[in-house]
XYZ file of C-alpha atoms in Angstrom:
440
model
C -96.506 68.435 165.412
C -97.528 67.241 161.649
C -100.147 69.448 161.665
C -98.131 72.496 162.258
C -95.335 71.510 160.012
C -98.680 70.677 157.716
C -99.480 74.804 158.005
C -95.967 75.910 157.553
C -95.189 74.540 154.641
C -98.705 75.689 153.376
C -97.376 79.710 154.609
C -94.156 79.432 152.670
C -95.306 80.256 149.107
C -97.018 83.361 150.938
C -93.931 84.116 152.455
C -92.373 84.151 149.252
C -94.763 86.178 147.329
C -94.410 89.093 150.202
C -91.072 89.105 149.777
C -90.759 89.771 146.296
C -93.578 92.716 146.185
C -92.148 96.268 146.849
C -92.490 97.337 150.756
C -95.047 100.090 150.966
C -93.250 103.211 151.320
C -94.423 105.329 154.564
C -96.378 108.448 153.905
C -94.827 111.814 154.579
C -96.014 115.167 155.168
C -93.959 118.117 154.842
C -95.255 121.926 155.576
C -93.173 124.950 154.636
C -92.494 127.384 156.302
C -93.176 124.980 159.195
C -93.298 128.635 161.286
C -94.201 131.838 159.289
C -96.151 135.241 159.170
C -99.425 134.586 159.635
C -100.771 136.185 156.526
C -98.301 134.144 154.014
C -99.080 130.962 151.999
C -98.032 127.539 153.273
C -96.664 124.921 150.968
C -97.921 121.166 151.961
C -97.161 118.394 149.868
C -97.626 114.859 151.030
C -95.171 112.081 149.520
C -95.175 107.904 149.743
C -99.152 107.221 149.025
C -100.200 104.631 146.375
C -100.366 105.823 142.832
C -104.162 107.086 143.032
C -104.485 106.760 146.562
C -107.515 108.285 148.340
C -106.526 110.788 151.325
C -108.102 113.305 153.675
C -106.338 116.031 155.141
C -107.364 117.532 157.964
C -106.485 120.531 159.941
C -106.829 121.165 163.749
C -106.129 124.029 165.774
C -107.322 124.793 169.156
C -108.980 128.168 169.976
C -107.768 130.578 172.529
C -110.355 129.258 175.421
C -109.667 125.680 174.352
C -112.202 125.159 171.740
C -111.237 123.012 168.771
C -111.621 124.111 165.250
C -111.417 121.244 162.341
C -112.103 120.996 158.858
C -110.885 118.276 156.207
C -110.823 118.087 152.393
C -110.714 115.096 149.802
C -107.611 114.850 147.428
C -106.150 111.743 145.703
C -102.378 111.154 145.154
C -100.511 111.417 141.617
C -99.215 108.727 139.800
C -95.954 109.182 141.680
C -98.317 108.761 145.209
C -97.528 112.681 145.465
C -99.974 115.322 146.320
C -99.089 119.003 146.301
C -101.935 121.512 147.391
C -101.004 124.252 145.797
C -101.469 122.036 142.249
C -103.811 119.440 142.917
C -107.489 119.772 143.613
C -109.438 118.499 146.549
C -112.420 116.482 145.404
C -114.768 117.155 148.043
C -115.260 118.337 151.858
C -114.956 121.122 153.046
C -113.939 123.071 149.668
C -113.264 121.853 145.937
C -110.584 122.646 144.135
C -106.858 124.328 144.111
C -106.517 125.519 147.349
C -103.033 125.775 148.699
C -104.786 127.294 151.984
C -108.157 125.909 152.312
C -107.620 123.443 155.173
C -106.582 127.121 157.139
C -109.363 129.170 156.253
C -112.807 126.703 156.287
C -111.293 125.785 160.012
C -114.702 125.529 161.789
C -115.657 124.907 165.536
C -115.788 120.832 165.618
C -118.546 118.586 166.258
C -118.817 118.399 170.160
C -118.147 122.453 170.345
C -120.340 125.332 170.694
C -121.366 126.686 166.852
C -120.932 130.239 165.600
C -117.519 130.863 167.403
C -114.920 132.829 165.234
C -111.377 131.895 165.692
C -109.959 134.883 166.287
C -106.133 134.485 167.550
C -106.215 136.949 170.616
C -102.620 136.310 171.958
C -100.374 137.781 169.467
C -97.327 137.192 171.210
C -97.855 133.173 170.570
C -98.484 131.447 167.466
C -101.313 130.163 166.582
C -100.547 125.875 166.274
C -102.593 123.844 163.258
C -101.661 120.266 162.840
C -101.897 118.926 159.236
C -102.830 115.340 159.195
C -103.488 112.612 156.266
C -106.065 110.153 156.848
C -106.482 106.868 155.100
C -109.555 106.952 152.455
C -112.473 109.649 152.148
C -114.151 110.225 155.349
C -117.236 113.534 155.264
C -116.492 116.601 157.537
C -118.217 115.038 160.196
C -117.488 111.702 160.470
C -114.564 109.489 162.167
C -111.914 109.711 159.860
C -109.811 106.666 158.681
C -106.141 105.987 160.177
C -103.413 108.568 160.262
C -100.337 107.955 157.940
C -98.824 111.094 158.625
C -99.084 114.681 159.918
C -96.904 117.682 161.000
C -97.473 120.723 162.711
C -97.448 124.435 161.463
C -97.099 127.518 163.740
C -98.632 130.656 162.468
C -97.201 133.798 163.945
C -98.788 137.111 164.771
C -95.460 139.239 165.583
C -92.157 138.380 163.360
C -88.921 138.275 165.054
C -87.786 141.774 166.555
C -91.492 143.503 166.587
C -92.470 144.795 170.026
C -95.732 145.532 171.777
C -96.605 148.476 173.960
C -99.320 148.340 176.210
C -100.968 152.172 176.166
C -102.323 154.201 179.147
C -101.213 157.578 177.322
C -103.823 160.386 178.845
C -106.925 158.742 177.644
C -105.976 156.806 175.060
C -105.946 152.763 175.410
C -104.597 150.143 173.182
C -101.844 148.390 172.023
C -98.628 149.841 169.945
C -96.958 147.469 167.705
C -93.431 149.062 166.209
C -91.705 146.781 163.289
C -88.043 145.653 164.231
C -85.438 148.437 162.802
C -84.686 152.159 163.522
C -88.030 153.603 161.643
C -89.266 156.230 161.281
C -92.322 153.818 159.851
C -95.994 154.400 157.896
C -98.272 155.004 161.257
C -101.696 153.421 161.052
C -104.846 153.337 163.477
C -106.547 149.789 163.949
C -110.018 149.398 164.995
C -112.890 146.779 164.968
C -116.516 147.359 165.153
C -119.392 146.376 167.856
C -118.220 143.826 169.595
C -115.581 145.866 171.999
C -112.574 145.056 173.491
C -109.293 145.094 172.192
C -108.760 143.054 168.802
C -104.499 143.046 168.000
C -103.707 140.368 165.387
C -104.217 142.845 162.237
C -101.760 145.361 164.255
C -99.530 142.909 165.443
C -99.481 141.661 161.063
C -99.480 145.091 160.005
C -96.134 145.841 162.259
C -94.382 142.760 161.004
C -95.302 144.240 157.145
C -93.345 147.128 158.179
C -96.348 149.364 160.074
C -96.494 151.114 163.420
C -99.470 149.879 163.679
C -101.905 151.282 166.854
C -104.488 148.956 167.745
C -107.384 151.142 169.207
C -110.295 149.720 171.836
C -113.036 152.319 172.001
C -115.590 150.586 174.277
C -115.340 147.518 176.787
C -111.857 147.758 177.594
C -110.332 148.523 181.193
C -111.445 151.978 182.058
C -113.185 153.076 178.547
C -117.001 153.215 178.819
C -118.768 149.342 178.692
C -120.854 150.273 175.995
C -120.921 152.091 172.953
C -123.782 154.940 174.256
C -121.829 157.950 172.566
C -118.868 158.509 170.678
C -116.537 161.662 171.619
C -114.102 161.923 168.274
C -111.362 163.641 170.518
C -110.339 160.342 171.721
C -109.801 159.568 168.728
C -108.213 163.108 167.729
C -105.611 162.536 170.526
C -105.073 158.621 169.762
C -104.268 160.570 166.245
C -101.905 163.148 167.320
C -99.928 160.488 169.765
C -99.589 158.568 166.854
C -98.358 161.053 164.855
C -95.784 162.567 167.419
C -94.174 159.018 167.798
C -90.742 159.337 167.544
C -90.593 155.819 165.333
C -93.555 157.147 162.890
C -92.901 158.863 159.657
C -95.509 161.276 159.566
C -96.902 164.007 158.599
C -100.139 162.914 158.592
C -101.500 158.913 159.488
C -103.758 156.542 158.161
C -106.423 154.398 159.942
C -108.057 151.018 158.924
C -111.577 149.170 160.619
C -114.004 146.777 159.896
C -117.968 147.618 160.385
C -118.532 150.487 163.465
C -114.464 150.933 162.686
C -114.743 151.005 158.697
C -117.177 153.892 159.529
C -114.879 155.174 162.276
C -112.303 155.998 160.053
C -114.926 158.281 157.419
C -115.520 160.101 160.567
C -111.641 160.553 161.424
C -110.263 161.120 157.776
C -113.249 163.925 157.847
C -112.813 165.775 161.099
C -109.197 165.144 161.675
C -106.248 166.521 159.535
C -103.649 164.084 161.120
C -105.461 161.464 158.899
C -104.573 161.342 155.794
C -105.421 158.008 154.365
C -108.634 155.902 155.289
C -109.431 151.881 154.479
C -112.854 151.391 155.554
C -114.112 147.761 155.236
C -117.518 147.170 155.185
C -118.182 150.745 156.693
C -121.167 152.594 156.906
C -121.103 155.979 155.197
C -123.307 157.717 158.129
C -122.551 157.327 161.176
C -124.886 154.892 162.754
C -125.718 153.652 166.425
C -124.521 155.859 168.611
C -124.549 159.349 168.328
C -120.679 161.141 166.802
C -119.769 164.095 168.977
C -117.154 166.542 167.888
C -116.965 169.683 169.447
C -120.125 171.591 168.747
C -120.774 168.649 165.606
C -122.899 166.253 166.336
C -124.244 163.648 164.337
C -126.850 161.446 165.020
C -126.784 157.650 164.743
C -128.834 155.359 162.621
C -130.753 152.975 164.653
C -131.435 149.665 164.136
C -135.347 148.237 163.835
C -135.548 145.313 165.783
C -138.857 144.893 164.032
C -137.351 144.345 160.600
C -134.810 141.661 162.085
C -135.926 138.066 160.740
C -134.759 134.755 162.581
C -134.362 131.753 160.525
C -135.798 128.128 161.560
C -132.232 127.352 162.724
C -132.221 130.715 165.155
C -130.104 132.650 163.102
C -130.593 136.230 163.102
C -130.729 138.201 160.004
C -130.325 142.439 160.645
C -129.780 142.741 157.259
C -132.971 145.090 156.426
C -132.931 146.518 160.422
C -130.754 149.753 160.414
C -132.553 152.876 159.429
C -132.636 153.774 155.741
C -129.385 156.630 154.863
C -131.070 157.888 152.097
C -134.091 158.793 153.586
C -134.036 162.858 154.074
C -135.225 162.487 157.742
C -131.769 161.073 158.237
C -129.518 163.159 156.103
C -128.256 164.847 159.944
C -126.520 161.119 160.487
C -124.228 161.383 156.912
C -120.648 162.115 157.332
C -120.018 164.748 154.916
C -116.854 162.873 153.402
C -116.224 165.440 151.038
C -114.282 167.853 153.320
C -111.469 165.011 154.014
C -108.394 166.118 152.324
C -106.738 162.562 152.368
C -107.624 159.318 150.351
C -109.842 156.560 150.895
C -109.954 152.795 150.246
C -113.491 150.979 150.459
C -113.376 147.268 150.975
C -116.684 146.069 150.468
C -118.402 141.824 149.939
C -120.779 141.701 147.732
C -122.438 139.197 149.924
C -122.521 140.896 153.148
C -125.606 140.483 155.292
C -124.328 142.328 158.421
C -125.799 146.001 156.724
C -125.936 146.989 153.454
C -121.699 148.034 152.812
C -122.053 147.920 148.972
C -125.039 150.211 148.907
C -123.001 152.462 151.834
C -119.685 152.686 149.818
C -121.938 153.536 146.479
C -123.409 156.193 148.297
C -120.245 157.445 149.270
C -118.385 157.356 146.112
C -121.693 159.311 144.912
C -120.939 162.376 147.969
C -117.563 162.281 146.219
C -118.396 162.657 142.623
C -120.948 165.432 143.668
C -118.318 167.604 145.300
C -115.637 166.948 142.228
C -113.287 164.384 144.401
C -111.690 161.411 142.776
C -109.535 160.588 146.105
C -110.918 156.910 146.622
C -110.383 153.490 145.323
C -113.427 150.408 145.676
C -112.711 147.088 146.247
C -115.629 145.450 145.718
C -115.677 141.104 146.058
C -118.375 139.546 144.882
C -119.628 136.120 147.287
C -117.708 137.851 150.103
C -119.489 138.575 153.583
C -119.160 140.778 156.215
C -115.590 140.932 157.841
C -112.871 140.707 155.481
C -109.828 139.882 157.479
C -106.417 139.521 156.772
C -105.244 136.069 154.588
C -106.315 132.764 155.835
C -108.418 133.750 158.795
C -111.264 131.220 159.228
C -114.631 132.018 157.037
C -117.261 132.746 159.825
C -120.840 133.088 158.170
C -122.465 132.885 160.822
C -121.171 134.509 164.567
C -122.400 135.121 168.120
C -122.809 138.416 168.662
C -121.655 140.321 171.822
C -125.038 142.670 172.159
C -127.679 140.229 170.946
C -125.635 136.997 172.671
C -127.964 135.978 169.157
C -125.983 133.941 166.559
C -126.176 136.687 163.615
C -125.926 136.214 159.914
C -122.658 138.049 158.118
C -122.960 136.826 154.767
C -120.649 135.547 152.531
C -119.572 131.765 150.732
C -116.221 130.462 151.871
C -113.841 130.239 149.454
C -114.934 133.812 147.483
C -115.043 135.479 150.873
C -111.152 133.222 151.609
C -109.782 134.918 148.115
C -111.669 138.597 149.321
C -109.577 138.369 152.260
C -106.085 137.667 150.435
C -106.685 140.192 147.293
C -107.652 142.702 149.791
C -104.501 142.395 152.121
C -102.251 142.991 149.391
C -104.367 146.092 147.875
C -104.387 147.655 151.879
C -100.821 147.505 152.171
C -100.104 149.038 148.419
C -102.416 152.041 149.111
C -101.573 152.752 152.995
C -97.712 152.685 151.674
C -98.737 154.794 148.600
C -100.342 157.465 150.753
C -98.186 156.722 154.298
C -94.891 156.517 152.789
């Protein structure tokens, strides 16, 4: 009994020293808007750290067949123990610097998960969830971070309040119809993607909740269309067009179209052959038509092929095409050019600098050159230097490297995160102002 009374008494100065130091104040995280447009900044400030204190942050989302996607930056807290990320830099991880969204778009498949997957939100009907955490100390991308002292959750939605989505079987046309909340009539634009197929909705499903009735267009490897991309007939995309235009909820007269890669390229050929179109943003397009062979009506034109010979595989297996598709400037392949210069509407090319996919800044110089030659000044370049390959709408994860559907090869797209991250938000704005300037 002495001996404990012995360690008591030995406690109580201790006792009396915690009491008279400040209690720590619990860290908070708060995100806002904790649910908004998919395509808007987020505002995430973190209060009740140390003055100084080192932090992670960390995002994780899950994609839509389960796979997680992480990534983490470095920041320390003010003098106040604040931290704001759209004023304060991070100091290392993932990305350096100001970057108010950098934890959304250098989100990257995690450790355990297969590499090379894009997270592409497929389900535009539900938002995509990220949790925000804080983690004690500085802890590298890969390693097990230190203990959690706060985090919240953000939801990132595809479809705003009041914005429906019609599933299409009209004659042969397939797809998906987005129409913004409100009477209309509304700017009508045509959505497509390149090679890898399917049916791709979350630009549509944005584009409609920016006030677009917004048609997002498979052309291969969906339900009844042909599985692969063998030949191209332009009247399905003449009467994907016209139904477009005759919507009761579009504004009309004519409509504009927008696609990445095979679609960038796409929409030359429709702004060309088709007077419905009137207004054409082709990103990363090819200004001949390449692949498979364009038929309209007695037109054909050929497609560039590829050279599997010139494709060169790093030590890590990743495939670079970058030098494989057939040369456009070479005369033997003038037949494959799509003689731009007839389109009566206006054009906006979207091009990175640092895209590895095909050679999209020669392509749109090559074009603006056709132009020129025939007396047009109806186009505008956007041209981002460090950017790669697909430039997306705002925030969507940097993806340098992706599987690709025909190769099932992991294939090199180019690009460095955080110039491709600011591509993809300068971009978005520039899209909207010129398909409103030209759409109505």
């Amino acid at each position: 009994a002495a001996m404990w009374r012995a360690v008591a008494a030995a406690a109580a100065p201790a006792r009396a020293l915690l009491r008279t130091l400040p209690a720590r104040r619990a860290a908070s995280l708060a995100v806002s808007p904790v649910a908004g447009p998919a395509d808007e900044r987020v505002e995430t400030r973190v209060t009740g750290l140390s003055p100084g204190q080192p932090v992670t942050l960390r995002a994780v989302a899950a994609g839509d067949r389960g796979s997680l996607f992480q990534s983490c930056a470095h920041y320390r807290a003010d003098s106040r123990g604040q931290l704001h990320l759209g004023t304060d830099a991070s100091h290392g991880g993932d990305y350096t610097g100001v970057e108010p969204m950098g934890l959304f778009w250098s989100l990257t498949p995690a450790v355990m998960e297969q590499p090379y997957q894009r997270l592409v939100h497929r389900s535009t009907d539900t938002p995509l969830k990220v949790e925000l955490l804080v983690h004690e100390g500085h802890s590298p991308p890969s390693a097990m971070p230190g203990p959690v002292l706060a985090k919240a959750e953000v939801q990132r939605l595809f479809m705003a309040p009041g914005v429906r989505r019609i599933r299409l079987k009209e004659g042969a046309v397939r797809g998906s119809l987005f129409l913004p909340p409100g009477d209309g009539p509304f700017p009508g634009v045509i959505d497509m993607y390149g090679d890898e197929g399917g049916l791709i909705e979350f630009r549509s499903s944005l584009l409609a909740t920016r006030g677009f009735a917004a048609l997002s267009l498979p052309y291969f490897d969906f339900e009844d269309l042909p599985r692969l991309m063998n030949e191209i007939k332009l009247e399905y995309f003449e009467e994907a067009a016209r139904f477009l235009q005759r919507h009761p909820k579009v504004k009309g007269p004519g409509v504009g179209v927008i696609g990445t890669g095979k679609g960038g390229e796409l929409a030359l050929s429709m702004i060309t052959f088709l007077p419905e179109v009137v207004a054409a943003v082709s990103i990363s397009g090819c200004s001949s038509n390449t692949v498979a062979d364009l038929h309209y009506g007695k037109i054909t034109l050929p497609g560039l092929r590829y050279d599997m010979e010139k494709v060169t595989v790093s030590d890590s297996g990743v495939y670079d095409i970058f030098e494989a598709m057939d040369d456009p400037t070479n005369p033997a392949n003038s037949s494959s050019v799509i003689p731009i210069e007839k389109a009566e509407g206006h054009f906006l090319l979207v091009v990175g600098e640092d895209d590895r996919m095909w050679k999209s800044s020669l392509y749109a110089e090559l074009a603006i050159r056709r132009l020129r030659q025939h007396g047009k000044e109806n186009f505008q370049l956007l041209s981002y230097p460090g950017a790669g390959h697909r430039i997306d709408p705002p925030s969507t994860p940097f993806c340098e490297v992706a599987l690709d559907r025909v190769l099932g090869m992991p294939v090199l797209g180019g690009g460095e995160s955080k110039a491709h991250a600011h591509a993809q938000e300068h971009s978005w704005g520039k899209i909207r102002e010129f398909l409103h300037l030209h759409l109505g």
